[in-house]
Short mmCIF file of C-alpha atoms and ligand atoms in Angstrom, two decimals:
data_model
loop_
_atom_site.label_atom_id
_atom_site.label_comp_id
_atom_site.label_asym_id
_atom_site.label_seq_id
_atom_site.Cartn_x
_atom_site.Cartn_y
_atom_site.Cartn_z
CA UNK A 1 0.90 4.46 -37.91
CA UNK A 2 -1.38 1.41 -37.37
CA UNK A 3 -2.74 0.25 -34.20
CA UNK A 4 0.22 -2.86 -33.97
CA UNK A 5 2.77 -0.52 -34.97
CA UNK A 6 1.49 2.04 -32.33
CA UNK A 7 1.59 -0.45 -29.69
CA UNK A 8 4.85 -1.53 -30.74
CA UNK A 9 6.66 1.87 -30.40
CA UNK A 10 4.88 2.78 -27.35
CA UNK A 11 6.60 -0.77 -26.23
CA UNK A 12 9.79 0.56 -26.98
CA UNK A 13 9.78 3.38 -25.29
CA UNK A 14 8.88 1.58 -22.65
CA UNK A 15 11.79 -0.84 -22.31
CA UNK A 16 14.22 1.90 -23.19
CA UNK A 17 12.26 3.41 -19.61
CA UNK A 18 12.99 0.49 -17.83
CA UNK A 19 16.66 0.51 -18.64
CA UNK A 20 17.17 3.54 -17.90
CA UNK A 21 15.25 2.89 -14.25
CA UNK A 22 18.74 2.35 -12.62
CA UNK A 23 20.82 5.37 -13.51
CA UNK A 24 17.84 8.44 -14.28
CA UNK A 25 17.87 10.99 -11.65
CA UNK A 26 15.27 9.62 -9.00
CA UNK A 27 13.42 13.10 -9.33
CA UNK A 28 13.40 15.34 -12.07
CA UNK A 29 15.69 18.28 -12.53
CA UNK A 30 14.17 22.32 -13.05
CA UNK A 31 14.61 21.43 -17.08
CA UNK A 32 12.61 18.41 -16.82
CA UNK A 33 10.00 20.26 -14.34
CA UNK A 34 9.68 23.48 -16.81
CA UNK A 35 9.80 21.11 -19.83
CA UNK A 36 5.66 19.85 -18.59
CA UNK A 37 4.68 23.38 -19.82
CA UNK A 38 3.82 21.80 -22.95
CA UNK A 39 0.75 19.54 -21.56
CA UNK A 40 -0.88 23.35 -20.75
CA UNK A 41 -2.45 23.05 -24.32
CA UNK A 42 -6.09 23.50 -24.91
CA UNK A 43 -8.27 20.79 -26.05
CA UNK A 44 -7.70 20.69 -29.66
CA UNK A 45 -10.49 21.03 -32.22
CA UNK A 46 -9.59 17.99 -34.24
CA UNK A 47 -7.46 14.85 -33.04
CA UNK A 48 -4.08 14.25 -33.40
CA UNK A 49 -2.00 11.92 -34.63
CA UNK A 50 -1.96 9.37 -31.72
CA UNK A 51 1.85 8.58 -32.71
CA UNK A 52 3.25 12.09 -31.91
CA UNK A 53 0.59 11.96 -28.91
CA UNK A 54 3.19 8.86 -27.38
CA UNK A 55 6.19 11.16 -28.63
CA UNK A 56 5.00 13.89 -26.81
CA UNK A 57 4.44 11.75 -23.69
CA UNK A 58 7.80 10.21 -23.71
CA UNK A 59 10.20 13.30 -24.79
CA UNK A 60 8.13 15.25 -22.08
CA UNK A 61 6.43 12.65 -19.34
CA UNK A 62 9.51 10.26 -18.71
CA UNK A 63 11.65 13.17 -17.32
CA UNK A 64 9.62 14.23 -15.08
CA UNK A 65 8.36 11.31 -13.71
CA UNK A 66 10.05 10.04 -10.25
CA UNK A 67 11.60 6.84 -10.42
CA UNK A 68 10.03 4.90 -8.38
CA UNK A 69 10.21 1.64 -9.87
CA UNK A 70 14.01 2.08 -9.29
CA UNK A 71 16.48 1.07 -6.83
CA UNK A 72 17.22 4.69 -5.24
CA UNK A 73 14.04 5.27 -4.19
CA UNK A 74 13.13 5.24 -0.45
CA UNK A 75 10.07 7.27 0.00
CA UNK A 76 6.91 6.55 0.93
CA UNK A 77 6.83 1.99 0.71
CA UNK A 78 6.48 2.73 -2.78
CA UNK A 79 7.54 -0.60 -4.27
CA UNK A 80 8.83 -0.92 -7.72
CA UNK A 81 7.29 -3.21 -10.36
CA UNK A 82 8.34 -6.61 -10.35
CA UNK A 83 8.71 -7.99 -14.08
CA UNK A 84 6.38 -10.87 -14.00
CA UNK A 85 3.77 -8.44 -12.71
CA UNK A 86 4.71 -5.93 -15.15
CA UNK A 87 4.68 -8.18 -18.44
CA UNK A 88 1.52 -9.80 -17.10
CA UNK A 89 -0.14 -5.82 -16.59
CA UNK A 90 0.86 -4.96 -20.21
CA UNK A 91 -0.96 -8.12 -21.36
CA UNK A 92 -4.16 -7.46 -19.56
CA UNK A 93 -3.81 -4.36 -21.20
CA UNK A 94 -4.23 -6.04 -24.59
CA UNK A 95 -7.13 -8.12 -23.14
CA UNK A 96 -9.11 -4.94 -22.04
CA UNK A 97 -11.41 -6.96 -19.41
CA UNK A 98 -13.87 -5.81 -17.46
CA UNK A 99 -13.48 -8.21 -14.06
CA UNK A 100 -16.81 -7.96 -12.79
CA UNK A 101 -17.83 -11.57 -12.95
CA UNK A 102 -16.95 -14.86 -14.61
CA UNK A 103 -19.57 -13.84 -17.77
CA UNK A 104 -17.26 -10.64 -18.36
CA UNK A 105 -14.20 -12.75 -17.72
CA UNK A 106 -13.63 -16.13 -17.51
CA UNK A 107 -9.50 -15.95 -17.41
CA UNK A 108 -9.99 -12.99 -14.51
CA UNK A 109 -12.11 -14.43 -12.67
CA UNK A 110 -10.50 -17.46 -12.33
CA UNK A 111 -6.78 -16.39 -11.80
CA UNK A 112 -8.52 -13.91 -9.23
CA UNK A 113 -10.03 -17.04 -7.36
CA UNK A 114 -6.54 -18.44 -7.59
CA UNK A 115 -4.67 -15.49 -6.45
CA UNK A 116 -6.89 -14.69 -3.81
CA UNK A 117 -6.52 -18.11 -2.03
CA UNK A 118 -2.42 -17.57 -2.73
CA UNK A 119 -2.66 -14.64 -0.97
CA UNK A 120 -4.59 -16.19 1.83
CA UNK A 121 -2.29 -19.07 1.83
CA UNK A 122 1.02 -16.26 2.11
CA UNK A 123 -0.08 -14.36 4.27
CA UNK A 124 -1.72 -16.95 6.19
CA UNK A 125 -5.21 -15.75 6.80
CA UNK A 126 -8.23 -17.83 7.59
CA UNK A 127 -8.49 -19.52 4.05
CA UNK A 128 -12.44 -19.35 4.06
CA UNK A 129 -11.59 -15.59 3.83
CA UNK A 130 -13.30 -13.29 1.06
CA UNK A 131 -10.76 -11.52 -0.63
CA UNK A 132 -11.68 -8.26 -3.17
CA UNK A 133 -9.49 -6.58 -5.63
CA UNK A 134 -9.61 -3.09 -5.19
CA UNK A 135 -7.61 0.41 -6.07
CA UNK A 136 -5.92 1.11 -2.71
CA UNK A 137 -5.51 0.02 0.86
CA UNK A 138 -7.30 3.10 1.53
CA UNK A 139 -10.20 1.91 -0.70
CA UNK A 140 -10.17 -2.03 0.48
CA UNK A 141 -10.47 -0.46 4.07
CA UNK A 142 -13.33 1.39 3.20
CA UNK A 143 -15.21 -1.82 1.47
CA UNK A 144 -14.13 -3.28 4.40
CA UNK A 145 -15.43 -0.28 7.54
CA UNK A 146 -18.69 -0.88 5.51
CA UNK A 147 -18.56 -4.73 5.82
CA UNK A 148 -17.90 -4.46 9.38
CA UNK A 149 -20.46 -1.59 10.62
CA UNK A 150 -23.41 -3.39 8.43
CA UNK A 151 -22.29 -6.66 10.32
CA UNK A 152 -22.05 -5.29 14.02
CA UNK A 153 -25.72 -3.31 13.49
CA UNK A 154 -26.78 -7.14 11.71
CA UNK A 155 -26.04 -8.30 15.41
CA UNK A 156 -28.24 -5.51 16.99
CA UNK A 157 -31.05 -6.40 14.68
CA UNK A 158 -30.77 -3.01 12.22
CA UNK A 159 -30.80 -3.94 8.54
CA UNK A 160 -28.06 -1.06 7.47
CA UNK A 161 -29.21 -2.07 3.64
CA UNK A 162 -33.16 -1.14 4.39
CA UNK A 163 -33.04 1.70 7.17
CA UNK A 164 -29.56 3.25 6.82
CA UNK A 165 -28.16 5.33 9.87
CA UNK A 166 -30.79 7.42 10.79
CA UNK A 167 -31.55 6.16 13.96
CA UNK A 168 -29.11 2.98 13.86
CA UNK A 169 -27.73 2.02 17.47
CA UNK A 170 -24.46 3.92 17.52
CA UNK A 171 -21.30 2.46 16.78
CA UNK A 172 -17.95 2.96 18.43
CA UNK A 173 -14.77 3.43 16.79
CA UNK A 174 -11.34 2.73 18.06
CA UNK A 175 -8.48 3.57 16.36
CA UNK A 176 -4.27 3.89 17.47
CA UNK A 177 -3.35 7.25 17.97
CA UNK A 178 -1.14 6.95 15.25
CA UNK A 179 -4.29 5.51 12.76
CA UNK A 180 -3.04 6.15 8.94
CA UNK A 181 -4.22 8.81 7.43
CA UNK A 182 -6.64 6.88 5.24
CA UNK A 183 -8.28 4.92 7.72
CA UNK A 184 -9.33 8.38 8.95
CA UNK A 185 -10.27 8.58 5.84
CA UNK A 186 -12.29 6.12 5.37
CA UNK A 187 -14.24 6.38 8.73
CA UNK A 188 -14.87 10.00 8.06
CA UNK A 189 -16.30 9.26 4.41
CA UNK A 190 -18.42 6.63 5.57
CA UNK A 191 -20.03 9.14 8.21
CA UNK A 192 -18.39 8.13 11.81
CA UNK A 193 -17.77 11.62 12.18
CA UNK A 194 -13.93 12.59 13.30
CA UNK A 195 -14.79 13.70 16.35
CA UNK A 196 -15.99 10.71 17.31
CA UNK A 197 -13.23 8.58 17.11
CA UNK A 198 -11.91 7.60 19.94
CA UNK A 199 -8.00 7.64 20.08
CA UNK A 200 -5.99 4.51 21.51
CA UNK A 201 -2.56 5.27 23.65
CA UNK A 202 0.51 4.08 22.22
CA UNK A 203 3.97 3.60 23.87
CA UNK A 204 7.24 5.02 23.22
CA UNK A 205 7.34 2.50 19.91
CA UNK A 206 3.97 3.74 18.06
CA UNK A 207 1.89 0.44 19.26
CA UNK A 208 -1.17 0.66 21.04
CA UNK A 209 -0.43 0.17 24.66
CA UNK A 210 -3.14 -2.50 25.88
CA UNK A 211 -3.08 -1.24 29.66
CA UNK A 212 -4.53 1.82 27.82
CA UNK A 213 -7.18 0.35 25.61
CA UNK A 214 -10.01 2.31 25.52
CA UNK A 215 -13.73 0.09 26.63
CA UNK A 216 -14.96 -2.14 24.31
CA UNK A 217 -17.92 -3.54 23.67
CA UNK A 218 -20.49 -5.14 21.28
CA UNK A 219 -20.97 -2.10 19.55
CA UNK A 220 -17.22 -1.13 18.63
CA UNK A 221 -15.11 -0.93 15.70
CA UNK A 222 -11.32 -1.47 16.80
CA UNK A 223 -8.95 -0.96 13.68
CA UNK A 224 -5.18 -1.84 14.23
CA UNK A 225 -2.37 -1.50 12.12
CA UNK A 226 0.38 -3.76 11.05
CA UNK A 227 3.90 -1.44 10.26
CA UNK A 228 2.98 2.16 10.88
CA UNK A 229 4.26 4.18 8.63
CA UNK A 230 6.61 5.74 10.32
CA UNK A 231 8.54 3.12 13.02
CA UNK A 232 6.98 -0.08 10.56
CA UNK A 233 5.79 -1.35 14.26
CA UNK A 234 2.56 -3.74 15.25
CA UNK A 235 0.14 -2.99 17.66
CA UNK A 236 -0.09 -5.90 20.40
CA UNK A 237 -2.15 -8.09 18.17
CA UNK A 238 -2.45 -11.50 20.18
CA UNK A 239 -3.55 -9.16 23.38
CA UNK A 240 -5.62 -6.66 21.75
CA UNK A 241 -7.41 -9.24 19.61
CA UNK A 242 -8.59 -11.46 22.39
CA UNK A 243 -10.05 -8.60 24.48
CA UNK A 244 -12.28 -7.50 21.46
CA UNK A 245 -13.54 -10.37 20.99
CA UNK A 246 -14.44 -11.18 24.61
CA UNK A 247 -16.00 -7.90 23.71
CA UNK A 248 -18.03 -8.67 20.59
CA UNK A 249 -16.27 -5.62 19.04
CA UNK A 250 -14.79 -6.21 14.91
CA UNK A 251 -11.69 -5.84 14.33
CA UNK A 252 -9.80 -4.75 11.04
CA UNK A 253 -5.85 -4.58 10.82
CA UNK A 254 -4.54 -2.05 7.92
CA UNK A 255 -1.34 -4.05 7.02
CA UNK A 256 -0.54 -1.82 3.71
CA UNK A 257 2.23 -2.93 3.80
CA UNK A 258 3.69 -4.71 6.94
CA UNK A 259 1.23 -7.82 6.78
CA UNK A 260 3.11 -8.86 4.27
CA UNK A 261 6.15 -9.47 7.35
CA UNK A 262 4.18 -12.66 7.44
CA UNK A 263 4.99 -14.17 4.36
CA UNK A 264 8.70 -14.23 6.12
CA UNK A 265 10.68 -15.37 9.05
CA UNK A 266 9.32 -11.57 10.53
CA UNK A 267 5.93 -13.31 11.08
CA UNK A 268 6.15 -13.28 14.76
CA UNK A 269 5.58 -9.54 14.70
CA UNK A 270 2.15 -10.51 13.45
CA UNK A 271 1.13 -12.80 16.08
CA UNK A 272 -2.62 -13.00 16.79
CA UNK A 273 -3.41 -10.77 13.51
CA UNK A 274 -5.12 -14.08 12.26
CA UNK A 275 -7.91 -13.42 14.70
CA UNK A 276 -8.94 -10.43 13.66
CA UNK A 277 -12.41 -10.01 11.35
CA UNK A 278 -10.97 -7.82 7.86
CA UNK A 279 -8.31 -7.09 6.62
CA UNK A 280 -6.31 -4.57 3.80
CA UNK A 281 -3.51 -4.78 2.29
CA UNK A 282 -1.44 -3.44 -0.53
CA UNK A 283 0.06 -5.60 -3.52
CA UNK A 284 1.70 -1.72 -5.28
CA UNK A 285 3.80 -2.01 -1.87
CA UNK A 286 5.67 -4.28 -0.97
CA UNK A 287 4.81 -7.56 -3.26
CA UNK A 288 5.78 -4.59 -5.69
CA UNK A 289 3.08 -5.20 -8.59
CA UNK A 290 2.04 -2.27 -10.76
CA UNK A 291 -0.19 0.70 -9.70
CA UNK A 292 -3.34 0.31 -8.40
CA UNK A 293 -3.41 -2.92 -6.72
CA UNK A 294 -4.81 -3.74 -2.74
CA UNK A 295 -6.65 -6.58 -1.11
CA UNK A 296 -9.83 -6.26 1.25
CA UNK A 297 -9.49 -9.38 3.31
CA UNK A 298 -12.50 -10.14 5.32
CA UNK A 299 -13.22 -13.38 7.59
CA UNK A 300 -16.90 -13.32 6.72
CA UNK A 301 -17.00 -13.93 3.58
CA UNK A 302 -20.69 -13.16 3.41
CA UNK A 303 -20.04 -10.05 5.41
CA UNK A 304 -17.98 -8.64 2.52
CA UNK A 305 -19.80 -9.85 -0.16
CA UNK A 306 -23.41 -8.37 1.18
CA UNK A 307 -21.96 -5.00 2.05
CA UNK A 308 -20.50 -4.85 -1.72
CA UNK A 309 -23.18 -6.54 -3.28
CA UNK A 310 -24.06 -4.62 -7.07
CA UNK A 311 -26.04 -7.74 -8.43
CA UNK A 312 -29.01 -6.51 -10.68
CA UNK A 313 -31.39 -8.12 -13.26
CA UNK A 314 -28.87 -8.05 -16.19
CA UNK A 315 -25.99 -9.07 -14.39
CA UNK A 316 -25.98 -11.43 -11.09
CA UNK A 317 -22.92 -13.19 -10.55
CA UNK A 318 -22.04 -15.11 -7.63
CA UNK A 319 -21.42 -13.77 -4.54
CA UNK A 320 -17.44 -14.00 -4.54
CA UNK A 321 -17.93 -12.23 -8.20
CA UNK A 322 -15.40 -9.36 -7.74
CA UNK A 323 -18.23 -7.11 -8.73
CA UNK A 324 -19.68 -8.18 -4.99
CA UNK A 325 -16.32 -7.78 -2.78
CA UNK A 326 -15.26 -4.40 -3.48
CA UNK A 327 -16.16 -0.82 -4.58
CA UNK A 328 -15.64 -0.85 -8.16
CA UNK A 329 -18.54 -2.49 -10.87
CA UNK A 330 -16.21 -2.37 -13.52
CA UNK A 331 -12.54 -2.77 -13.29
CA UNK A 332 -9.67 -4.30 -15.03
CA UNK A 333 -8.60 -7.79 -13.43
CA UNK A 334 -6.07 -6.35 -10.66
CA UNK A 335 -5.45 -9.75 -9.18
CA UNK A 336 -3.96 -11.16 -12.23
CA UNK A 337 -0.47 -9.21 -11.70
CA UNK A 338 -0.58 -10.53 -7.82
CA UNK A 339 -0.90 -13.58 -9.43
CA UNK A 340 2.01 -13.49 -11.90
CA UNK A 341 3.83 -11.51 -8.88
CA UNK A 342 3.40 -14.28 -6.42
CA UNK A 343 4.23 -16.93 -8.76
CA UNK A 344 7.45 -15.51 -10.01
CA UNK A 345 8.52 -15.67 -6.57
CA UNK A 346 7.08 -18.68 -4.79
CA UNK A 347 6.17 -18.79 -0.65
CA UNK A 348 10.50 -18.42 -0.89
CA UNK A 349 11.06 -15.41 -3.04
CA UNK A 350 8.16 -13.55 -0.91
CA UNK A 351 10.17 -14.02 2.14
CA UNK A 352 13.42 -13.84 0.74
CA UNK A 353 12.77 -10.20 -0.52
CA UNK A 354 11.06 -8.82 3.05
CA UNK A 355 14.17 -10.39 4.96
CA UNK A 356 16.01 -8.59 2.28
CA UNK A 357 14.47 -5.01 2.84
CA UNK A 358 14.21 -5.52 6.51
CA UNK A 359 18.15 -6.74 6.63
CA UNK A 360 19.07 -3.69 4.03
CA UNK A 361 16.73 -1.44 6.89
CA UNK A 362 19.33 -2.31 9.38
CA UNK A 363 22.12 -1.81 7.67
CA UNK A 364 21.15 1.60 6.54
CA UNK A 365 20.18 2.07 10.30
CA UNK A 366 23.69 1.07 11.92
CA UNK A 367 25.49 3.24 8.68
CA UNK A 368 23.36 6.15 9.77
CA UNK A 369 23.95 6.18 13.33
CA UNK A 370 27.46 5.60 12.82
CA UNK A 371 27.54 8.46 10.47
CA UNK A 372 25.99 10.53 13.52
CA UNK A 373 22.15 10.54 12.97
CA UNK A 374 19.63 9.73 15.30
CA UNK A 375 17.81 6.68 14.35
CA UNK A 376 14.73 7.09 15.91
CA UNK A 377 13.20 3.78 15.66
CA UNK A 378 13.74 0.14 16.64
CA UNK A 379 13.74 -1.27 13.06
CA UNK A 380 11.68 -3.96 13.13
CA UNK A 381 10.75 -4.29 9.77
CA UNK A 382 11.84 -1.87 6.60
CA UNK A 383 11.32 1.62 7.87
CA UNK A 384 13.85 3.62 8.99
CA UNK A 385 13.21 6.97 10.89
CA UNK A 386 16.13 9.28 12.16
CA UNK A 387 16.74 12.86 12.27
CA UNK A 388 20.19 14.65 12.53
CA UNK A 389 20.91 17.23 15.13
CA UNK A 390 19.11 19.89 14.90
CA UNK A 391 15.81 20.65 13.38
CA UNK A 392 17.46 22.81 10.64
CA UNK A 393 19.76 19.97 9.84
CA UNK A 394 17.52 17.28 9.36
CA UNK A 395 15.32 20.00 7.24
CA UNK A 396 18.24 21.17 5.23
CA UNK A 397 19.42 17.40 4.63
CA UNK A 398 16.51 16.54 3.27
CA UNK A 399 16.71 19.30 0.99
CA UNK A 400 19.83 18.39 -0.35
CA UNK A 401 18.98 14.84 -0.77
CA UNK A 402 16.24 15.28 -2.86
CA UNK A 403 18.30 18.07 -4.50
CA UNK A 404 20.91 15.41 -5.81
CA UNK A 405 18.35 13.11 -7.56
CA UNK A 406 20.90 10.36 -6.46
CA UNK A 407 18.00 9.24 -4.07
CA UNK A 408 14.69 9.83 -2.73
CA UNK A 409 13.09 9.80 0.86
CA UNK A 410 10.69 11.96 2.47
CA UNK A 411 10.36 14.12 5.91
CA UNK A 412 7.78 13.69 8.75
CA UNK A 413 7.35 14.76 11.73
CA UNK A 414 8.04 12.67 14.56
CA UNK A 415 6.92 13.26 18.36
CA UNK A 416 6.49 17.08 16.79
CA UNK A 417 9.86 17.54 15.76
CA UNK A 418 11.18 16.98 11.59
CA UNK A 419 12.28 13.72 11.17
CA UNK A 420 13.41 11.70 8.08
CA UNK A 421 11.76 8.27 6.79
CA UNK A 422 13.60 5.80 4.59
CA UNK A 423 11.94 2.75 3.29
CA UNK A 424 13.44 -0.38 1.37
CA UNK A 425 10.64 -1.68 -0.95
CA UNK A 426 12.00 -2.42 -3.87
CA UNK A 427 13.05 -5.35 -5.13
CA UNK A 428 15.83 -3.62 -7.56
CA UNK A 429 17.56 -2.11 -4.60
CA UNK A 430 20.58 -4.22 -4.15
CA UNK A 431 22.96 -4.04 -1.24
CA UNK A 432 25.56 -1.70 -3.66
CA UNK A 433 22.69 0.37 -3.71
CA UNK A 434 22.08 0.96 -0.10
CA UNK A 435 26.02 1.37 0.55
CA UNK A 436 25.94 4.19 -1.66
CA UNK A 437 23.06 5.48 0.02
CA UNK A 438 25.19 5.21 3.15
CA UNK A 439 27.68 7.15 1.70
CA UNK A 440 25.51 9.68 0.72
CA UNK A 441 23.62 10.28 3.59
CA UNK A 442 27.33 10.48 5.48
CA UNK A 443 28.24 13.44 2.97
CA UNK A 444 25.14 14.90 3.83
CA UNK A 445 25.24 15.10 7.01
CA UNK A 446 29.15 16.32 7.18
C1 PLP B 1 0.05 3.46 2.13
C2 PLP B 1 -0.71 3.15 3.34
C3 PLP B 1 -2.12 3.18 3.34
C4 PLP B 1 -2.90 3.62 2.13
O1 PLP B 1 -2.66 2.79 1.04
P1 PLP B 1 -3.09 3.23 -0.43
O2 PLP B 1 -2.93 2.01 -1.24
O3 PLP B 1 -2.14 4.32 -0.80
O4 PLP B 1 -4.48 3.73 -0.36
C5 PLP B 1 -2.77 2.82 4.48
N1 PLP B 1 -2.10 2.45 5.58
C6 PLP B 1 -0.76 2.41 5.63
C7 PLP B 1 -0.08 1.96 6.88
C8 PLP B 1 -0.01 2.75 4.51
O5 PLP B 1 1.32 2.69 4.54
#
């Protein structure tokens, strides 16, 4: 088969995928788990045909994958892909560009500049702000912790780039007690040390209570959040922010998902987020473009663009070259499906689809507690947390709901009790779709 043809079937396959998005089983069934025995092969001596390669892929991979880009699935804010996004991904594909810099890519780089300032201009940041591609919210963060500590020991005189940590003036770092997982991560990779963090009080909600705000000063890094994962809630932004900054402390909001409630008629919740220094943000969330796709957002442009700088003698670029604003060197032009996502929708179809989720949030809320649950959360945005009675009952619920493929949500564990998390990301989940989860979760729980 020749390379056209190739591409062609694997296209195919494809689209029959996507139809089949709203009726597969959400996760795949013992047959379709035991059938990915087959990928235990060893490396073969010779290649293969790349045509039964695909085959093999398909009649084995597409079964058991979960089907997330589908309208029954509630775990995790994983979004499904939008089409505009999608088609544009699959011709980027074709392109094969490396996004480094205008010389590797004229067309990336210049739909990046455009969908960075669209993304400014939605989300309504400071629109001087530098904004890098990158893998992951968890990655952006960490281009954006480095940004931040080089900055604050700038202020104290240290040059991070020349002398490094050994004997840099310490910095603090605040985080919520309920800091994500990969902010963690991304302060313990870049050497803060775990123990050192210090941990900021919340209230009953899961935002950081600002009577409680641990001391600030000149030499702290305060990092927020914008719709924890669990309760979707925002720390205290326009009180928090102000008191940093009267501080000389940085501050950097992870808004994976929920800064995106700004883009909507749910951008009070956001209030004062605008005054913060960085940034990060997910597009493979909520705007619901392909896998891997996240923003690192930072006020300084310079700050960004210094800390990520990977200019050498064969290839300077300028200093918003995506090369100098996030982690990667090379990397495929990840800002060209935000673009085709955010202009398939307009400033109106952004908003329109988080009112949607957060309205379809509600309703699953009210159908839950009506069907007896405990909804555990205030619902602010698209995350819905609830248990049922007991702790063997929400436990054995969950079992059964991921049992019956008919949808997908996960467990966590809420004030140290099991608790279940349902979130409405996608933008093929329709309201027949969140009845029948209704219904379902009503059975369940009978
Ligand atoms: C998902 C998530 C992250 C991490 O995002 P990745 O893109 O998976 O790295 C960080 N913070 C919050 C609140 C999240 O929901």
């Amino acid at each position: 088969m020749n390379e056209l043809d190739l591409l062609a079937a694997a296209d195919t396959r494809g689209r029959a995928y996507t139809a089949s998005v709203a009726t597969r089983r959400v996760f795949p069934d013992a047959d379709a788990l035991a059938g990915l025995a087959v990928f235990e092969e060893p490396l073969p001596e010779q290649g293969l045909p790349a045509e039964q390669t695909l085959h093999l892929l398909d009649e084995r991979g597409s079964p058991a994958t979960v089907v997330s880009n589908g309208p029954r699935y509630f775990g995790f804010v994983i979004g499904a892909s939008l089409p505009a996004a999608a088609a544009a991904e699959r011709l980027m594909l074709a392109w094969d560009q490396c996004a480094s810099s205008f010389d590797n890519s004229p067309v990336a780089a210049t739909v990046e500049a455009t969908a960075a300032g669209w993304v400014l201009q939605a989300l309504d940041l400071p629109r001087n702000s530098a904004v890098g591609f990158g893998t992951s919210a968890t990655a952006c963060t960490l281009a954006c912790l480095a940004a931040a500590r080089r900055a604050l020991l700038a202020r104290h005189g240290w040059d991070f780039d020349r002398d490094g940590l050994i004997g840099a003036p310490e910095i603090k770092v605040v985080v919520s007690a309920l800091v994500h997982i990969t902010v963690k991560k991304a302060l313990r990779v870049l050497g803060f040390g775990t123990a050192k963090i210090i941990y900021a009080p919340v209230n009953a909600h899961g935002q950081i209570d600002p009577a409680q705000l641990p001391a600030l000063d000149d030499h702290t890094l305060l990092c927020l959040q914008a719709g924890e994962v669990n309760t979707g809630e925002f720390d205290p932004f326009a009180e928090l922010i102000p008191k940093a900054q009267a501080a000389g402390a940085w501050v950097h909001v992870d808004g994976a998902f929920g800064l995106w409630a700004r883009a909507s008629n749910l951008a009070p919740l956001t209030a004062g987020i605008e005054h913060a220094d960085s940034w990060t943000t997910d597009a493979h969330k909520w705007l619901n473009t392909p896998y891997d796709c996240a923003m690192a957002i930072c006020r300084d442009a310079n700050a960004l663009a210094s800390a990520m700088n990977s200019d050498a003698a064969y290839s300077s670029a300028s200093s918003d070259a995506q090369k100098n604003l996030t982690l990667e060197f090379s990397r495929r032009p990840r800002g060209i499906p935000v673009w085709a996502a955010l202009r398939s929708l307009g400033k109106q179809g952004v908003a329109e689809q988080v009112e949607r989720h957060c309205r379809q949030a509600r309703r699953v809320a009210d159908g839950l507690r009506a069907a007896g649950y405990d909804v555990l959360n205030r619902v602010v945005l698209n995350q819905v947390l609830f248990r049922a009675e007991s702790d063997e009952q929400t436990v054995a619920v969950r079992e059964a709901l991921q049992a019956s493929g008919e949808a997908w949500f996960g467990g966590t564990l809420w004030q140290g009790r099991p608790a279940l998390r349902i979130s409405v990301s996608s933008w093929r989940t329709e309201d027949e779709e969140i009845e029948a989860l209704v219904r379902l979760m009503e059975k369940l729980y009978r």
